[in-house]
Coordinates of C-alpha atoms (C1' of nucleotides) in Angstrom, one line a residue:
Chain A
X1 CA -15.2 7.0 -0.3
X2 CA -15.2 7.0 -4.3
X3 CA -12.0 8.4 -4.5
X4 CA -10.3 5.5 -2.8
X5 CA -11.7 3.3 -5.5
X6 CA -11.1 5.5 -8.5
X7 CA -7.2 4.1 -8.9
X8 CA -8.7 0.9 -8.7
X9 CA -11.0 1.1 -11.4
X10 CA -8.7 2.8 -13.6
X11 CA -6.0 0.3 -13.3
X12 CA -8.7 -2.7 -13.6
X13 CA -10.0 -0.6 -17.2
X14 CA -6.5 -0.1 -18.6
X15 CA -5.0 -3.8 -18.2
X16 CA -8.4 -5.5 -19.0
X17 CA -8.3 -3.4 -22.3
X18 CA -4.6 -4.7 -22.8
X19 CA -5.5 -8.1 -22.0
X20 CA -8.2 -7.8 -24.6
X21 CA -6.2 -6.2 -27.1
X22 CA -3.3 -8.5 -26.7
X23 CA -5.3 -11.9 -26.6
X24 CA -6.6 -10.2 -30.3
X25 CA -3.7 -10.0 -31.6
X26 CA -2.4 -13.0 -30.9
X27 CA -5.7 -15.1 -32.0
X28 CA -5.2 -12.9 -35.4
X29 CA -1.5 -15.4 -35.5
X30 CA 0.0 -12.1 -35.3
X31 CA 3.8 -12.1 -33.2
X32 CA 4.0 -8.6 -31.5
X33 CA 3.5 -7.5 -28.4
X34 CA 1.0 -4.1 -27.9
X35 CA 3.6 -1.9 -26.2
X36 CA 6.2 -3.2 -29.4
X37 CA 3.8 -2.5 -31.7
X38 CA 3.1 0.9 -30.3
X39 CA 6.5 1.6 -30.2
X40 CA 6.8 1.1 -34.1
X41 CA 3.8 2.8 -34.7
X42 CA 5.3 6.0 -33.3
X43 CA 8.6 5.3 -36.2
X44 CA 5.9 4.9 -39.1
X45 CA 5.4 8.5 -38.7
X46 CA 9.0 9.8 -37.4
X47 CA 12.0 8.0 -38.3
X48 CA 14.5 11.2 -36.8
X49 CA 13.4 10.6 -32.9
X50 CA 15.6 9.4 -29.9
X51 CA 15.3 7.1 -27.6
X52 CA 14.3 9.7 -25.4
X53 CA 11.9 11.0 -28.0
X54 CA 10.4 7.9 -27.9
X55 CA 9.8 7.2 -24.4
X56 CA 8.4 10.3 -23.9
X57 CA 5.5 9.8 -26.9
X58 CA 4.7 6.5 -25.6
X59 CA 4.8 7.4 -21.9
X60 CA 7.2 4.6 -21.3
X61 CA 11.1 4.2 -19.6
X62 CA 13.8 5.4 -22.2
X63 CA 15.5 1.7 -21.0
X64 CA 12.2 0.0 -21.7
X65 CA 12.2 1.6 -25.5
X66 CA 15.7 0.4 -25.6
X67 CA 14.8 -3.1 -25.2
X68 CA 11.7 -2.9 -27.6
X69 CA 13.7 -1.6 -30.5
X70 CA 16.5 -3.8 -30.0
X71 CA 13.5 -6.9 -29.9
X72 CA 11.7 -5.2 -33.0
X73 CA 14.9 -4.9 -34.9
X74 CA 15.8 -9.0 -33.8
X75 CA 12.6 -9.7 -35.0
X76 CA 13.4 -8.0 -38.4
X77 CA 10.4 -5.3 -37.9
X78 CA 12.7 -2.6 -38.0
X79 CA 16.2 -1.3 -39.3
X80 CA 19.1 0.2 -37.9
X81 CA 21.6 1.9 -39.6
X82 CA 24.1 4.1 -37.9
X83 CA 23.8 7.9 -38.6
X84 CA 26.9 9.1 -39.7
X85 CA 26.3 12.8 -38.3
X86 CA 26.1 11.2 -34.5
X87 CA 27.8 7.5 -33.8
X88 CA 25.5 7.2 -31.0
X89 CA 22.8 7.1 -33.1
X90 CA 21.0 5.1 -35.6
X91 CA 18.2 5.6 -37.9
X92 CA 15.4 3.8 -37.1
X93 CA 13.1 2.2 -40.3
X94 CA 10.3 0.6 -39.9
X95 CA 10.9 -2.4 -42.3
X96 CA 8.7 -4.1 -45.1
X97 CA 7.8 -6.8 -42.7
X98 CA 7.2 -4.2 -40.3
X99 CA 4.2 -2.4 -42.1
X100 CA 3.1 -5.7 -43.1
X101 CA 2.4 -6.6 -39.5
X102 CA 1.3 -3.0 -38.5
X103 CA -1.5 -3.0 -41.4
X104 CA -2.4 -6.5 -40.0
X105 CA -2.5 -5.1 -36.6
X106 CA -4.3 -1.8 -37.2
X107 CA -8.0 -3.1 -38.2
X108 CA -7.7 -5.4 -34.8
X109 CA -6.9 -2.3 -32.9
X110 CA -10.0 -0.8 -33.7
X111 CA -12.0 -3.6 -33.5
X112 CA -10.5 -3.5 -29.7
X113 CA -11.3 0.1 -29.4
X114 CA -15.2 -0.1 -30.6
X115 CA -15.6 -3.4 -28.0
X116 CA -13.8 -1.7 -25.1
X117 CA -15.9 1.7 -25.5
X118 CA -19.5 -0.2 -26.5
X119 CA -22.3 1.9 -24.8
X120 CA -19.9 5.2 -24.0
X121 CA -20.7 8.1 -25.9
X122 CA -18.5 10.6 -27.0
X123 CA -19.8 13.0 -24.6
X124 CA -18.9 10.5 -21.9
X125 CA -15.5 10.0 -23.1
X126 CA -15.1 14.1 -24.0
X127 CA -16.0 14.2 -20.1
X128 CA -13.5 11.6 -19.0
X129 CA -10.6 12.9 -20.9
X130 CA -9.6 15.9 -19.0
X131 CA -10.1 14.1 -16.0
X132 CA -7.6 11.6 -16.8
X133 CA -5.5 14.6 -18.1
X134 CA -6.0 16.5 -15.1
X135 CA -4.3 13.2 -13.0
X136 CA -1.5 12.8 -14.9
X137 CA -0.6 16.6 -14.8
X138 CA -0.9 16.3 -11.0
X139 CA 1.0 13.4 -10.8
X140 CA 3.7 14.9 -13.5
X141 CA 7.3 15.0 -11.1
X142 CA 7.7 18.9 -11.6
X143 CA 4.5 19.8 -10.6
Chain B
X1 CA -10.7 11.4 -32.7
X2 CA -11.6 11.3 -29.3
X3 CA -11.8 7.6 -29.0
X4 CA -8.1 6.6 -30.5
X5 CA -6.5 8.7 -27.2
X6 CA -8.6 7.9 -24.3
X7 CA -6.8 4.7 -23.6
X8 CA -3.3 6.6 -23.9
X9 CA -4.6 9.3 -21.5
X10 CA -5.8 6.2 -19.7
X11 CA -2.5 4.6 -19.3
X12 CA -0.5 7.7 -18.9
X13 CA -2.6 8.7 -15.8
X14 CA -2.4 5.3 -14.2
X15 CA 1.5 5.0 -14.9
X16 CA 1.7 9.0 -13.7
X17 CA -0.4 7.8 -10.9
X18 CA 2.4 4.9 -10.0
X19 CA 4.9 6.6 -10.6
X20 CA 4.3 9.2 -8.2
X21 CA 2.9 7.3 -5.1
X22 CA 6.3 4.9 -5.9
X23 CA 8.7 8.0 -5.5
X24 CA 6.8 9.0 -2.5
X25 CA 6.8 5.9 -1.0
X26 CA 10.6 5.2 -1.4
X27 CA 11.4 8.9 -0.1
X28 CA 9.9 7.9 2.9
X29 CA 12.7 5.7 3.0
X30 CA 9.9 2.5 2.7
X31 CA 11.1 -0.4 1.3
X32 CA 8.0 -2.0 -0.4
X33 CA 6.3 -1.5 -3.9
X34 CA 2.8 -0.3 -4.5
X35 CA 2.1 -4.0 -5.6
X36 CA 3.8 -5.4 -2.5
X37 CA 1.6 -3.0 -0.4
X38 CA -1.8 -4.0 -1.9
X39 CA -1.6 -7.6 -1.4
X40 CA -0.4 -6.9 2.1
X41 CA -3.3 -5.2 2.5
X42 CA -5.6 -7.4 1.1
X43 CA -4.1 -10.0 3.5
X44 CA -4.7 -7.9 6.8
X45 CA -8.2 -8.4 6.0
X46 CA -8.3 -11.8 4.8
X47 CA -6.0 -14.4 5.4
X48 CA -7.8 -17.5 4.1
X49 CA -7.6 -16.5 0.8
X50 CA -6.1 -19.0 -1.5
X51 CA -3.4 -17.5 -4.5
X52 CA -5.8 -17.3 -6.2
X53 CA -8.7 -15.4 -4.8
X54 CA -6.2 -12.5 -3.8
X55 CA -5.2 -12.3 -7.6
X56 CA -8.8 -11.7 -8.3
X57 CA -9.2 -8.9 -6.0
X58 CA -6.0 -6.9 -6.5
X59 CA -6.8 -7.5 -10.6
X60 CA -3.5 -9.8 -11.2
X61 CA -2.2 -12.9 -12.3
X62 CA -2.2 -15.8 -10.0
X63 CA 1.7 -16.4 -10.7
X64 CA 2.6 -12.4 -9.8
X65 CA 0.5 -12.8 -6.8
X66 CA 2.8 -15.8 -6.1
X67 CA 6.2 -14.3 -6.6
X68 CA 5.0 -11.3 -4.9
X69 CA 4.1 -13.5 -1.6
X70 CA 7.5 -15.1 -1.9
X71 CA 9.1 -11.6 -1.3
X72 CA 6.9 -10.3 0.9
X73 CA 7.7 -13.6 3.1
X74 CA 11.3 -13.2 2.4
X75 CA 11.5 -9.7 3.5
X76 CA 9.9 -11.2 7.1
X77 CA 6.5 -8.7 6.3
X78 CA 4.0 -12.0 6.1
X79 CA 4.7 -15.0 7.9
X80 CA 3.3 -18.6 5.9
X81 CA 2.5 -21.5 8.2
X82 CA 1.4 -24.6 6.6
X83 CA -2.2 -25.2 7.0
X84 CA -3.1 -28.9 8.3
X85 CA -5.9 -29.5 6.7
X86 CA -4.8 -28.7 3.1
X87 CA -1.1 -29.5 2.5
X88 CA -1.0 -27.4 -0.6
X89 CA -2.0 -24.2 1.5
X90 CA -0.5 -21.8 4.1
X91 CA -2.4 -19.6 6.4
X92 CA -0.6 -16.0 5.6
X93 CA -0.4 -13.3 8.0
X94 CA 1.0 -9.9 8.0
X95 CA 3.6 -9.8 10.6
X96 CA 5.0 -7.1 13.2
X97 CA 7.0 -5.7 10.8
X98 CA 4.4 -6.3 8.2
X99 CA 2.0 -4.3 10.3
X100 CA 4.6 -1.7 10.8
X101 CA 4.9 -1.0 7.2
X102 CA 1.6 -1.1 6.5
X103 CA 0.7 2.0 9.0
X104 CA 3.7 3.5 7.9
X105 CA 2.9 3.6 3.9
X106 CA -1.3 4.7 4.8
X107 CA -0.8 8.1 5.3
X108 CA 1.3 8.7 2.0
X109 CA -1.0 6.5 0.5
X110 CA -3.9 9.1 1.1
X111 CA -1.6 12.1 0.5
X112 CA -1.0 10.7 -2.7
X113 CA -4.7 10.1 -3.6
X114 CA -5.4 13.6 -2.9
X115 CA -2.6 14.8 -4.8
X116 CA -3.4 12.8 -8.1
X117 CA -7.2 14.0 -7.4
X118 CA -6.7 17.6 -6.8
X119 CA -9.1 20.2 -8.8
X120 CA -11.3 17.1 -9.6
X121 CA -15.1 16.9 -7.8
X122 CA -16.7 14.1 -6.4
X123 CA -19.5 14.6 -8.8
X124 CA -16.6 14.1 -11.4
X125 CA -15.4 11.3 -9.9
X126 CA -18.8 9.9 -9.5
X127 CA -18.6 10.5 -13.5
X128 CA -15.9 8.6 -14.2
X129 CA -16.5 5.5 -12.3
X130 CA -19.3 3.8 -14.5
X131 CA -17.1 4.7 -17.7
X132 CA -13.9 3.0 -16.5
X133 CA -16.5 -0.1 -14.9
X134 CA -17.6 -0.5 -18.3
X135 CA -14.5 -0.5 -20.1
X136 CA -13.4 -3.2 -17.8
X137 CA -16.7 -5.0 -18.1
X138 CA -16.6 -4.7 -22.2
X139 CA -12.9 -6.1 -21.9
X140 CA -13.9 -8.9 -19.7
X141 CA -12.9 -12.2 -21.3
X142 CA -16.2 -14.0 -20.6
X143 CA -18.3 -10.9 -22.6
Chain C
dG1 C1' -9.7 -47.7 -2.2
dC2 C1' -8.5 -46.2 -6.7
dA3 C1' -8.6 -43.5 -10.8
dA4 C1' -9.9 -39.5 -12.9
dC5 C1' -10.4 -35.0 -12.2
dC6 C1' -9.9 -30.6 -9.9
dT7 C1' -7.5 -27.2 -7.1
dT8 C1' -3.5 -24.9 -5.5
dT9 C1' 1.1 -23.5 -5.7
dA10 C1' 5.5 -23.0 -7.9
dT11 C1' 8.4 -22.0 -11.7
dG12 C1' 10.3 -21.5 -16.6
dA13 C1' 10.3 -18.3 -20.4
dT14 C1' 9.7 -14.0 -22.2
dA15 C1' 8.4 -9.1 -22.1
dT16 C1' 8.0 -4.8 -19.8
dA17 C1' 9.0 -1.1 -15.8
dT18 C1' 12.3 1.3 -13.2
dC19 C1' 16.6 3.0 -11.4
dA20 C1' 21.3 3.3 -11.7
dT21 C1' 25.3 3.5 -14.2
dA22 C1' 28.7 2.5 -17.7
dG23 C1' 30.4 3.5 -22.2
dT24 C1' 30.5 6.2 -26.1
dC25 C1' 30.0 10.3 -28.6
dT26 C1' 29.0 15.4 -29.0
dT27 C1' 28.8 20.1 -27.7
dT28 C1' 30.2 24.0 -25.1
dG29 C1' 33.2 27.2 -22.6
dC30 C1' 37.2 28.9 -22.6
Chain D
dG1 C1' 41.5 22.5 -29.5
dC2 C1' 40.8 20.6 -24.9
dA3 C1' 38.5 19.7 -20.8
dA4 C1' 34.2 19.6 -18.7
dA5 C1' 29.6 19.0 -19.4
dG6 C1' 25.9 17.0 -21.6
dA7 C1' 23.4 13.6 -24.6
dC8 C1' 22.5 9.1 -26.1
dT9 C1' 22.5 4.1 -25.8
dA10 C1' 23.1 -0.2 -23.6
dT11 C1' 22.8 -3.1 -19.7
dG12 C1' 22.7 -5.0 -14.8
dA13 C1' 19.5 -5.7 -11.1
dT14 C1' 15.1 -6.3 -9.4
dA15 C1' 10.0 -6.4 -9.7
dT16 C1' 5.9 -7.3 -12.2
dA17 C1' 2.8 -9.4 -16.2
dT18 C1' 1.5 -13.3 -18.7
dC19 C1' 1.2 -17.9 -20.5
dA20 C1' 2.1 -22.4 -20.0
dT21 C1' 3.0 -26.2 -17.3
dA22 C1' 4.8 -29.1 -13.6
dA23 C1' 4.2 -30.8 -9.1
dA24 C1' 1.6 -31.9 -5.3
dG25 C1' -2.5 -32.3 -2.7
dG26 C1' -7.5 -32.9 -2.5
dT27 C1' -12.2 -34.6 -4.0
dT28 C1' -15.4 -37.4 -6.4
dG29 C1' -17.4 -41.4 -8.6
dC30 C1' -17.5 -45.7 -8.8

DNA sequence: GCAACCTTTATGATATATCATAGTCTTTGC
DNA sequence: GCAAAGACTATGATATATCATAAAGGTTGC
């Protein structure tokens, strides 16, 4: 039965790609996890979200973004200042040694892309993708 | 472009995927993870497989596989008996209670399969399959 | 038989996943 | 304005992921 196998090969795709992609990274000399850098990534573009906000863009636990922004901001990748509208808050900067290791990061992250999707065209992938959609919407809690 | 999201839809269905068969699982009132349940499994099988060998075929590490058979022995769900004729080794088998659990979890196990799957064809499926085989495959370490 | 090598398992260190909850702060209803 | 409710962050507990390595047992060459 294929779809007994489906699960399997989906999880076998996704954490051979983040083996890959990490093992790349790390060859490159480069000290950042994928799901840290990822998390960063997502403050390059908006500095204003929560921890919530977060969680939600990167698909991950709001306790697991907790502990990547309090190791990004240990590791001097990122700032945080306290907002003085909310004292729950801070504001979240992505600092200068922060885009130095996310423009080091980026080309490998293609790289990992283009040898991860060798030999699939974008019709293939344009098939896959509301599949994958379509499991994750079924699998959402409300529905 | 489509390539730059297919490994976040990717992850997202997986987790979505995990997520839900978890919740289901523990609302049964089951106490054992989807990991737990998988090498237990894999064990009902096969139990002359060494650490090793049953890493390889549920797609983990050789040190998860180990902790995990540590708590599935401690929990009484797999017995280990030291195997004479390699005193690194121990033969594993699912026990009563092991057993127990295991035909307890199959049925949700299939209700959540066909959950995650609904509105998707086995022609889709059929699809899919090569894609994620050769993202795997591209990722491989050896290619 | 012994030394070198290989296999197997266990474990330390660190990171992430998840649930639950505590602690703090804000907003809302009244 | 205050109390209740809600939002936000931090953290404890446990499980898994990964790399590295230690510890122990087995195999091979000689």
């Amino acid at each position: 039965m294929l779809s007994s196998i489906v699960f399997y090969a989906l999880d076998k795709a996704i954490r051979s790609y983040r083996r890959m992609a990490q093992a790349n990274i790390d060859r490159a000399g480069l000290d950042i996890t994928v799901d840290q850098w990822l998390v960063l990534r997502v403050l390059l573009e908006h500095d204003d979200l929560t921890q919530h906000d977060i969680a939600e863009r990167v698909f991950k636990d709001q306790a697991s973004v907790a502990r990547i922004l309090a190791l990004l901001t240990r590791r001097g990748l990122l700032s945080a200042i306290p907002l003085p509208h909310d004292g729950r808050r801070t504001q979240l900067r992505v600092t200068e040694a922060g885009h130095r290791i996310l423009e080091a990061v980026q080309p490998i992250i293609l790289q990992n892309r283009a040898k991860a999707l060798a030999g699939i065209s974008e019709e293939e992938l344009a098939l896959m993708r509301p599949l994958l959609d379509r499991i994750a919407l079924n699998c959402a809690p409300t529905s």
